[in-house]
Amino acid sequence: MANIVEVRNLKVEAVTDAGRVVTIIDDVSFDIADGEIVALIGESGSGKTTIALTLMGYARPGCRISGGSVKLGAHDMAGLGESECARVRGIEVAYIPQSAAAAFNPAHTIMDQVIEVVRIHRLMPLRDARAKAIELFKALALPHPETIGERYPHQVSGGQLQRLAAAMALIGDPKLIIFDEPTTALDVTTQIEVLRAFKSVMQGKKIAGVYVSHDLAVVAQMADRIIVLKGGTIQEAGATEQIIKRPGHPYTQALINAVEPALFAGVNAKEEAAKPPLMEVSNLYAGYGGFLDKGLPRLLAVKHVDLRVPAGHNLGIIGESGCGKSTLARAIAGLLPAVTGNILLEGKALAPYARHRSREQLRQIQIVFQSADTALNPSKSVSEILERPLLFYHGMTRRDRAKRVGELLDMVKLPRGLGNRRPSELSGGQKQRVNFARALAADPKLILCDEITSALDTVVAAAVIDLLKELQRELGLSYIFISHDLSTVRAICNDVAVMYAGEKVEQTSPDKIGQAGGHPYSRLLFDSVPKLDQGWLDSLKQDEALIEAYAVR
Amino acid sequence: MNRQIIELVSWRLASAVVTLLIVSFTIFLATMMLPGDVAQILLGQAATPEAVAGLRKAMHLDEPAIFQFLKWLGGLASGDLGRSYANNMPIAALIGGRLANSLKLAAATTAIAVPLALTLGITSAINRNSLYDRIISGLTIAVISVPEFLLATLAVLVFAVYLRWLPALSLANETKTFADLLRVYALPVITLTFGVSAQMIRMTRAAVIETLNTPYVEMAMLKGASRRRKVLWHALPNALGPIVNAIALSLSYLLGGVIIVETIFSYPGIAKLMVDAVSTRDLPLIQSCAMIFCVGYLVLVTIADIIAIVSNPRLRT
């Protein structure tokens, strides 16, 4: 079989803000055969997207291809000028972006953007192009294929936009398609639908593909071969089956371990549950927008939720985007006052507003947000960030604070020397540890973790989860752990509450979730999590009525 | 067009009307607080107190301010701008020709400045950080920092005194042929174009650069779009809101802010009329001129906002 892509000794350099030149891709070589799908897998910063974009002759601003060759068919994309590359893009190689929501221009209709490639390269009459686009919409299982093109991007859902982006890539009949994390931003129940559509179209048309992802389980469904990247170099390459069953490189093994972490083996639940609970929430309602006549907010995000967290226990809250899980955390923390309902901490009622709670009550409940990038003040050093709660809650002297900051950094396993740095000088995992250390500084009893591992790479996230468990053993903490990722929640929680459309539909232990007899939505959610098994997607049988009822398409 | 957009636009129009009312009140208050008594000034130093009091009564100046305000506002609403204190002519007649002159000057400047500013702004955004961009940016900053009277004087010095190409004064009434017209308008239009273009160029450049950095423009490039297509089809429609607003702000300056240019070139426009009115304490004339400037400003800004609302498909559909 002929190779459509031959990359040899590829080298990409980037210029840092300080003007230093760093090599971000070093000596990368690989081939892609006709009709083959090759996955580039690795954590953020591994250079997977950069490599994929060089196949289109493109390097993001600040980067440039500084060596090697990128053969695509008859062209060497590394050596072509901008206008020559433009002639190849869209018709020989096409791109499906990570966020279709951002990649569609809000000012034009979907159809105009889908057939833009035809217009640019003058491939066929526009009437034929529209007909072809509608055929593609049908092939990608989009609803209302005849009319969906007349809408604007903001009028369709995220999963639909992602498939429309695929139609946009397919319209020019490219020989190679680059998938850049196309399902990372989607909920699991939506992801299945999109993956299926991609797979059937790719198999039907025999197009070669490059699938960029950090998620081995997803990649296992799509790719023929996998290339594992780290720090801009290839660690291991091989057939998908070999990589997931018999990985040769320790880093690959670490990636595989991170996909399905072990279930949480916590303290004896029965014994603890008998004790008075640390936190008890009953009949909680919360929402946004002005109030309606009945005293309820215009947009009710949390409805009638009851929770119970025994001391030393972890409660997981799981659900898809928009299910109200973050609103629930904000209501417990008092950031968004609950409309009605009781929040009891050690049997004492808490005021709905954080500012009406005593300092001692505030100290006992801390919240850690998803994005450490925005939660940490960029102009303060790590020490200053950690000293603030020490002063506020404990009124410590300068010397005590310095000592405690050192201890906190030890606890979250960061070198003490990091104290003088600013958040922008830390990696994503380090920032999230600082974010967590700030919560620990208050000596809380309960920490609300709102998607704290979602922005992290799988291996880094697994390390953060281990840290959380270790700290719990040492400090006797309790966590309310909010996430959309079932396997992460199962790795740390004694109990898992499943939320759907603002309501808690089920609460059960992590090993029982998704089993027969549970709530149908829990089952759907459980079944939708990709497994590290090549045949998973093809053999997966889901109840159509269930998907119809619960999945957001 | 749907209900939401009609709601938004009517809300915008209503707020423009309320703004106008507040502005009219402020103008009235400000002119009331000008030092000096009109009757006293009109009659001169030698007038007897009885004569002054009589005139005040005749001019309704002895009534409470609020009545005077309501009366004035009612007059405005029915198109009666009142009579000038200085020469007892209807203000509408005084303003009429002057306003037309000012509008002509504004129109001529707009016709040149807007296309020029858009072209320079967009081209320098496309060639960001190139020599061309740096030269344009440098020049616009230089022009912003030079005061207008200096620009105008320099223009007169170069074109009228040394080169003798153009007349130093712009007496609009002496135009018979089209060539005359060009000669008369050339100097003020050049000076004003320099003044208003700089801001528009900078805003256009910034707005286009911002949209050029979005993922959808990168996506367009990965579809093989040319630079021209990226800018005109992808970036510009999304940059329209801020650009139109910058244009409106710059153009509103052409109605009220051209005092220096009209004075230097002796151009009989409305700004110069207002300056003269201030020196003669002609309160009704000052008030009317100020209202005209405000109406012009509000109309332009409201149009810009409505264009921004209508050009956003999230609101349009």
CSV table of C-alpha atoms in Angstrom, one decimal, chain A residues 25-379:
chain,number,residue,atom,x,y,z
A,25,ILE,CA,9.2,18.9,18.0
A,26,ASP,CA,12.5,17.0,17.6
A,27,ASP,CA,13.3,14.4,15.0
A,28,VAL,CA,9.8,13.0,14.4
A,29,SER,CA,9.4,10.5,11.5
A,30,PHE,CA,6.3,8.5,10.6
A,31,ASP,CA,4.2,7.3,7.7
A,32,ILE,CA,0.5,7.0,7.0
A,33,ALA,CA,-0.7,4.5,4.5
A,34,ASP,CA,-3.7,5.2,2.2
A,35,GLY,CA,-6.9,4.8,4.1
A,36,GLU,CA,-5.2,4.3,7.5
A,37,ILE,CA,-6.0,6.2,10.6
A,38,VAL,CA,-3.0,7.0,12.8
A,39,ALA,CA,-3.5,8.4,16.3
A,40,LEU,CA,-1.1,10.9,17.9
A,41,ILE,CA,-1.5,10.6,21.6
A,42,GLY,CA,0.1,12.4,24.5
A,43,GLU,CA,-0.5,15.0,27.1
A,44,SER,CA,-0.7,18.7,26.6
A,45,GLY,CA,2.6,20.1,25.4
A,46,SER,CA,3.6,16.8,23.9
A,47,GLY,CA,3.4,18.4,20.4
A,48,LYS,CA,0.6,16.3,19.0
A,49,THR,CA,-1.4,19.1,17.5
A,50,THR,CA,1.8,20.9,16.3
A,51,ILE,CA,2.8,17.8,14.4
A,52,ALA,CA,-0.7,17.4,12.9
A,53,LEU,CA,-0.8,21.0,11.7
A,54,THR,CA,2.5,20.6,9.9
A,55,LEU,CA,0.8,18.1,7.7
A,56,MET,CA,-1.1,21.2,6.4
A,57,GLY,CA,2.0,23.2,6.1
A,58,TYR,CA,1.0,25.3,9.1
A,59,ALA,CA,2.7,26.3,12.3
A,60,ARG,CA,0.9,28.4,14.8
A,61,PRO,CA,2.1,32.0,15.3
A,62,GLY,CA,5.5,32.0,17.0
A,63,CYS,CA,6.4,28.5,15.7
A,64,ARG,CA,8.1,27.5,12.5
A,65,ILE,CA,9.1,24.2,10.8
A,66,SER,CA,12.9,24.4,11.0
A,67,GLY,CA,13.9,21.0,9.6
A,68,GLY,CA,12.9,17.8,8.0
A,69,SER,CA,10.3,17.0,5.4
A,70,VAL,CA,6.5,16.5,5.5
A,71,LYS,CA,5.5,14.7,2.3
A,72,LEU,CA,1.8,14.7,1.6
A,73,GLY,CA,1.2,13.0,-1.7
A,74,ALA,CA,3.4,14.8,-4.2
A,75,HIS,CA,4.0,17.9,-2.0
A,76,ASP,CA,6.5,18.6,0.7
A,77,MET,CA,4.3,20.7,3.0
A,78,ALA,CA,7.4,21.8,5.0
A,79,GLY,CA,8.9,23.5,1.9
A,80,LEU,CA,5.8,25.1,0.3
A,81,GLY,CA,5.0,28.8,0.5
A,82,GLU,CA,1.8,30.1,2.0
A,83,SER,CA,-0.2,30.4,-1.2
A,84,GLU,CA,0.9,27.0,-2.4
A,85,CYS,CA,-0.1,25.5,0.9
A,86,ALA,CA,-3.5,27.2,0.6
A,87,ARG,CA,-4.0,25.4,-2.7
A,88,VAL,CA,-3.6,22.0,-1.0
A,89,ARG,CA,-5.6,22.8,2.2
A,90,GLY,CA,-9.2,21.8,2.1
A,91,ILE,CA,-9.0,19.5,-0.9
A,92,GLU,CA,-6.0,17.2,-0.2
A,93,VAL,CA,-5.9,17.6,3.6
A,94,ALA,CA,-8.7,18.9,5.8
A,95,TYR,CA,-9.0,19.7,9.5
A,96,ILE,CA,-11.6,19.1,12.2
A,97,PRO,CA,-10.9,21.3,15.2
A,98,GLN,CA,-11.2,20.6,18.9
A,99,SER,CA,-13.9,23.2,19.4
A,100,ALA,CA,-16.2,23.5,16.5
A,101,ALA,CA,-18.1,26.1,18.5
A,102,ALA,CA,-15.1,28.4,18.2
A,103,ALA,CA,-14.1,27.4,14.7
A,104,PHE,CA,-17.5,28.3,13.1
A,105,ASN,CA,-17.7,32.0,12.2
A,106,PRO,CA,-20.7,33.4,14.1
A,107,ALA,CA,-21.6,35.8,11.4
A,108,HIS,CA,-22.3,33.3,8.6
A,109,THR,CA,-24.8,30.4,8.1
A,110,ILE,CA,-23.5,26.9,8.5
A,111,MET,CA,-24.1,26.0,4.9
A,112,ASP,CA,-22.0,28.9,3.7
A,113,GLN,CA,-19.1,27.8,5.8
A,114,VAL,CA,-19.5,24.1,5.0
A,115,ILE,CA,-19.3,24.8,1.2
A,116,GLU,CA,-16.7,27.5,1.5
A,117,VAL,CA,-14.0,25.0,0.5
A,118,VAL,CA,-15.8,24.5,-2.8
A,119,ARG,CA,-16.1,28.2,-3.3
A,120,ILE,CA,-12.4,28.8,-2.5
A,121,HIS,CA,-11.1,26.1,-4.8
A,122,ARG,CA,-13.8,26.3,-7.4
A,123,LEU,CA,-14.5,22.6,-7.2
A,124,MET,CA,-18.0,22.4,-8.5
A,125,PRO,CA,-21.2,24.5,-9.0
A,126,LEU,CA,-22.5,25.8,-5.7
A,127,ARG,CA,-25.9,24.1,-6.3
A,128,ASP,CA,-24.1,20.7,-6.5
A,129,ALA,CA,-22.0,21.6,-3.4
A,130,ARG,CA,-25.2,22.2,-1.4
A,131,ALA,CA,-26.6,18.9,-2.5
A,132,LYS,CA,-23.4,17.2,-1.5
A,133,ALA,CA,-23.4,18.9,1.9
A,134,ILE,CA,-26.9,17.7,2.6
A,135,GLU,CA,-25.8,14.1,1.7
A,136,LEU,CA,-22.9,14.5,4.2
A,137,PHE,CA,-25.3,15.8,6.8
A,138,LYS,CA,-27.4,12.7,6.3
A,139,ALA,CA,-24.3,10.4,6.4
A,140,LEU,CA,-23.3,12.1,9.7
A,141,ALA,CA,-26.7,11.4,11.2
A,142,LEU,CA,-27.5,15.1,11.7
A,143,PRO,CA,-31.1,16.0,12.4
A,144,HIS,CA,-33.0,18.0,9.7
A,145,PRO,CA,-30.3,17.6,7.1
A,146,GLU,CA,-32.2,19.6,4.5
A,147,THR,CA,-32.5,22.7,6.6
A,148,ILE,CA,-29.8,22.6,9.3
A,149,GLY,CA,-27.4,24.4,6.9
A,150,GLU,CA,-29.6,27.5,7.0
A,151,ARG,CA,-29.0,28.0,10.7
A,152,TYR,CA,-26.3,30.0,12.3
A,153,PRO,CA,-23.7,28.2,14.5
A,154,HIS,CA,-25.2,29.4,17.8
A,155,GLN,CA,-28.5,27.7,16.9
A,156,VAL,CA,-27.2,24.1,17.0
A,157,SER,CA,-25.8,22.0,19.8
A,158,GLY,CA,-22.1,21.3,20.4
A,159,GLY,CA,-22.3,17.7,19.3
A,160,GLN,CA,-24.1,18.7,16.1
A,161,LEU,CA,-21.5,21.4,15.4
A,162,GLN,CA,-18.7,18.9,15.8
A,163,ARG,CA,-20.4,16.7,13.1
A,164,LEU,CA,-21.0,19.8,10.9
A,165,ALA,CA,-17.3,20.5,11.2
A,166,ALA,CA,-16.7,17.0,9.9
A,167,ALA,CA,-19.0,17.7,6.9
A,168,MET,CA,-17.0,20.9,6.3
A,169,ALA,CA,-13.8,18.8,6.2
A,170,LEU,CA,-15.3,16.1,3.9
A,171,ILE,CA,-16.9,18.4,1.3
A,172,GLY,CA,-13.6,18.8,-0.7
A,173,ASP,CA,-13.0,15.0,-0.8
A,174,PRO,CA,-9.7,15.2,0.9
A,175,LYS,CA,-7.3,12.3,1.0
A,176,LEU,CA,-6.3,12.9,4.6
A,177,ILE,CA,-8.4,14.3,7.5
A,178,ILE,CA,-6.9,15.7,10.7
A,179,PHE,CA,-9.0,15.2,13.8
A,180,ASP,CA,-7.8,17.5,16.5
A,181,GLU,CA,-9.3,16.2,19.8
A,182,PRO,CA,-12.8,16.4,18.1
A,183,THR,CA,-14.7,15.0,21.0
A,184,THR,CA,-12.8,16.3,24.1
A,185,ALA,CA,-15.2,19.1,24.7
A,186,LEU,CA,-18.3,16.9,24.5
A,187,ASP,CA,-20.3,15.0,27.1
A,188,VAL,CA,-19.8,11.2,27.0
A,189,THR,CA,-23.3,10.4,25.9
A,190,THR,CA,-22.9,12.9,23.0
A,191,GLN,CA,-19.3,11.7,22.2
A,192,ILE,CA,-20.6,8.2,21.3
A,193,GLU,CA,-22.9,9.6,18.6
A,194,VAL,CA,-20.1,11.7,17.1
A,195,LEU,CA,-17.5,9.0,17.2
A,196,ARG,CA,-19.9,6.6,15.4
A,197,ALA,CA,-20.7,9.2,12.7
A,198,PHE,CA,-16.9,9.8,12.2
A,199,LYS,CA,-16.1,6.2,12.0
A,200,SER,CA,-18.8,5.1,9.5
A,201,VAL,CA,-17.9,8.0,7.2
A,202,MET,CA,-14.2,7.4,7.3
A,203,GLN,CA,-14.7,3.6,6.7
A,204,GLY,CA,-17.2,4.3,3.9
A,205,LYS,CA,-14.9,6.8,2.0
A,206,LYS,CA,-11.6,5.1,2.8
A,207,ILE,CA,-9.9,8.3,3.8
A,208,ALA,CA,-6.7,8.4,5.7
A,209,GLY,CA,-6.8,10.2,9.1
A,210,VAL,CA,-4.7,11.6,11.8
A,211,TYR,CA,-6.5,11.4,15.2
A,212,VAL,CA,-5.0,13.7,17.8
A,213,SER,CA,-6.1,12.9,21.3
A,214,HIS,CA,-5.1,12.5,24.9
A,215,ASP,CA,-7.7,9.8,25.5
A,216,LEU,CA,-6.4,6.3,24.8
A,217,ALA,CA,-9.9,4.7,25.2
A,218,VAL,CA,-11.3,7.0,22.4
A,219,VAL,CA,-8.3,6.5,20.2
A,220,ALA,CA,-8.6,2.7,20.5
A,221,GLN,CA,-12.0,2.9,18.8
A,222,MET,CA,-10.8,5.0,15.9
A,223,ALA,CA,-7.2,4.3,15.0
A,224,ASP,CA,-5.3,1.5,13.2
A,225,ARG,CA,-2.0,2.6,14.7
A,226,ILE,CA,-1.0,4.7,17.6
A,227,ILE,CA,2.0,7.0,18.0
A,228,VAL,CA,2.8,7.9,21.7
A,229,LEU,CA,4.4,11.4,22.1
A,230,LYS,CA,6.0,13.1,25.0
A,231,GLY,CA,7.9,16.4,25.0
A,232,GLY,CA,7.9,16.6,21.2
A,233,THR,CA,9.5,13.2,20.5
A,234,ILE,CA,8.0,9.8,19.7
A,235,GLN,CA,8.1,7.4,22.6
A,236,GLU,CA,6.5,4.4,21.0
A,237,ALA,CA,4.6,3.6,17.8
A,238,GLY,CA,2.7,0.4,16.9
A,239,ALA,CA,-0.6,-1.1,16.0
A,240,THR,CA,-3.4,-0.1,18.3
A,241,GLU,CA,-3.8,-3.7,19.7
A,242,GLN,CA,-0.2,-3.9,20.5
A,243,ILE,CA,-0.1,-0.5,22.2
A,244,ILE,CA,-3.1,-1.1,24.4
A,245,LYS,CA,-2.4,-4.8,25.2
A,246,ARG,CA,1.4,-5.0,25.2
A,247,PRO,CA,2.8,-1.5,25.7
A,248,GLY,CA,6.6,-1.4,25.4
A,249,HIS,CA,7.3,2.0,26.9
A,250,PRO,CA,6.7,2.9,30.6
A,251,TYR,CA,5.0,6.1,29.6
A,252,THR,CA,2.5,4.2,27.5
A,253,GLN,CA,1.8,2.0,30.5
A,254,ALA,CA,1.2,5.1,32.7
A,255,LEU,CA,-1.3,6.4,30.1
A,256,ILE,CA,-3.1,3.0,30.2
A,257,ASN,CA,-3.2,2.9,34.0
A,258,ALA,CA,-4.7,6.3,34.1
A,259,VAL,CA,-7.7,5.3,31.9
A,260,GLU,CA,-9.3,3.0,34.4
A,261,PRO,CA,-8.1,3.8,37.9
A,262,ALA,CA,-8.9,1.4,40.7
A,263,LEU,CA,-12.1,1.8,42.6
A,264,PHE,CA,-11.9,3.6,45.9
A,265,ALA,CA,-11.5,1.4,48.9
A,266,GLY,CA,-12.5,3.7,51.7
A,267,VAL,CA,-13.3,3.2,55.3
A,268,ASN,CA,-16.1,1.0,56.3
A,269,ALA,CA,-19.2,2.9,55.1
A,270,LYS,CA,-21.8,1.3,57.4
A,271,GLU,CA,-19.9,2.2,60.6
A,272,GLU,CA,-19.3,5.8,59.6
A,273,ALA,CA,-22.8,6.3,58.3
A,274,ALA,CA,-24.2,5.7,61.7
A,275,LYS,CA,-22.4,8.7,63.1
A,276,PRO,CA,-23.9,12.2,62.8
A,277,PRO,CA,-23.1,13.6,59.4
A,278,LEU,CA,-20.5,16.3,58.8
A,279,MET,CA,-22.7,17.9,56.1
A,280,GLU,CA,-26.3,17.5,55.5
A,281,VAL,CA,-28.2,19.2,52.7
A,282,SER,CA,-31.9,18.9,52.4
A,283,ASN,CA,-34.5,20.0,49.9
A,284,LEU,CA,-32.1,22.4,48.2
A,285,TYR,CA,-33.3,24.7,45.4
A,286,ALA,CA,-31.0,27.1,43.6
A,287,GLY,CA,-31.0,29.0,40.3
A,288,TYR,CA,-30.2,32.1,38.4
A,289,GLY,CA,-32.1,35.1,36.9
A,290,GLY,CA,-34.7,37.2,38.6
A,291,PHE,CA,-37.4,35.7,40.8
A,292,LEU,CA,-40.7,34.6,39.6
A,293,ASP,CA,-44.0,35.1,41.5
A,294,LYS,CA,-43.7,31.9,43.5
A,295,GLY,CA,-40.3,32.9,44.9
A,296,LEU,CA,-38.4,30.6,42.6
A,297,PRO,CA,-35.7,31.9,40.2
A,298,ARG,CA,-36.3,32.1,36.5
A,299,LEU,CA,-33.8,29.4,35.7
A,300,LEU,CA,-33.8,26.7,38.3
A,301,ALA,CA,-30.5,24.9,38.2
A,302,VAL,CA,-30.8,22.7,41.3
A,303,LYS,CA,-34.1,21.1,42.3
A,304,HIS,CA,-34.9,19.3,45.5
A,305,VAL,CA,-31.5,17.9,46.3
A,306,ASP,CA,-30.7,16.0,49.5
A,307,LEU,CA,-27.2,15.0,50.4
A,308,ARG,CA,-25.4,13.5,53.4
A,309,VAL,CA,-21.7,13.5,53.9
A,310,PRO,CA,-20.5,11.6,57.0
A,311,ALA,CA,-17.2,12.8,58.5
A,312,GLY,CA,-14.2,11.4,56.6
A,313,HIS,CA,-16.4,10.3,53.7
A,314,ASN,CA,-16.2,11.4,50.1
A,315,LEU,CA,-19.3,12.1,48.0
A,316,GLY,CA,-19.0,12.2,44.3
A,317,ILE,CA,-21.4,14.2,42.2
A,318,ILE,CA,-21.5,13.3,38.6
A,319,GLY,CA,-23.5,14.6,35.6
A,320,GLU,CA,-23.1,16.1,32.2
A,321,SER,CA,-22.8,19.8,31.4
A,322,GLY,CA,-25.7,21.8,32.6
A,323,CYS,CA,-27.0,19.3,35.1
A,324,GLY,CA,-26.5,21.7,38.0
A,325,LYS,CA,-23.5,20.1,39.7
A,326,SER,CA,-21.4,23.2,39.9
A,327,THR,CA,-24.4,25.3,41.0
A,328,LEU,CA,-24.9,22.8,43.8
A,329,ALA,CA,-21.3,23.4,45.0
A,330,ARG,CA,-21.7,27.1,44.8
A,331,ALA,CA,-24.9,26.9,46.8
A,332,ILE,CA,-23.2,24.8,49.5
A,333,ALA,CA,-20.3,27.3,49.6
A,334,GLY,CA,-22.7,30.2,49.9
A,335,LEU,CA,-21.4,31.8,46.7
A,336,LEU,CA,-24.9,31.5,45.2
A,337,PRO,CA,-27.5,31.7,47.9
A,338,ALA,CA,-29.9,28.7,47.9
A,339,VAL,CA,-33.5,29.7,47.3
A,340,THR,CA,-34.8,27.3,49.9
A,341,GLY,CA,-33.5,24.3,51.7
A,342,ASN,CA,-31.3,23.6,54.6
A,343,ILE,CA,-27.5,23.3,54.7
A,344,LEU,CA,-26.3,21.8,58.0
A,345,LEU,CA,-22.7,21.6,59.0
A,346,GLU,CA,-22.2,19.3,62.0
A,347,GLY,CA,-25.9,19.7,62.8
A,348,LYS,CA,-25.8,23.6,62.7
A,349,ALA,CA,-27.7,25.4,60.0
A,350,LEU,CA,-25.6,27.6,57.7
A,351,ALA,CA,-26.9,30.9,56.3
A,352,PRO,CA,-27.5,30.8,52.5
A,353,TYR,CA,-25.2,33.8,51.9
A,354,ALA,CA,-21.5,33.3,52.5
A,355,ARG,CA,-21.2,36.8,54.0
A,356,HIS,CA,-23.8,36.0,56.7
A,357,ARG,CA,-21.7,32.9,57.8
A,358,SER,CA,-19.2,33.2,60.6
A,359,ARG,CA,-15.5,33.1,59.8
A,360,GLU,CA,-15.3,29.8,61.6
A,361,GLN,CA,-18.0,28.3,59.4
A,362,LEU,CA,-16.4,29.7,56.3
A,363,ARG,CA,-13.1,28.2,57.3
A,364,GLN,CA,-14.5,24.7,57.6
A,365,ILE,CA,-15.8,24.5,54.1
A,366,GLN,CA,-13.4,25.4,51.3
A,367,ILE,CA,-13.9,25.2,47.5
A,368,VAL,CA,-11.4,24.4,44.8
A,369,PHE,CA,-12.3,25.5,41.3
A,370,GLN,CA,-11.7,23.8,38.0
A,371,SER,CA,-9.4,26.3,36.4
A,372,ALA,CA,-6.4,27.1,38.5
A,373,ASP,CA,-5.4,29.5,35.8
A,374,THR,CA,-8.2,31.9,36.6
A,375,ALA,CA,-8.6,31.0,40.3
A,376,LEU,CA,-5.0,32.1,41.2
A,377,ASN,CA,-4.1,35.8,41.2
A,378,PRO,CA,-1.5,36.1,38.4
A,379,SER,CA,0.3,39.0,40.1
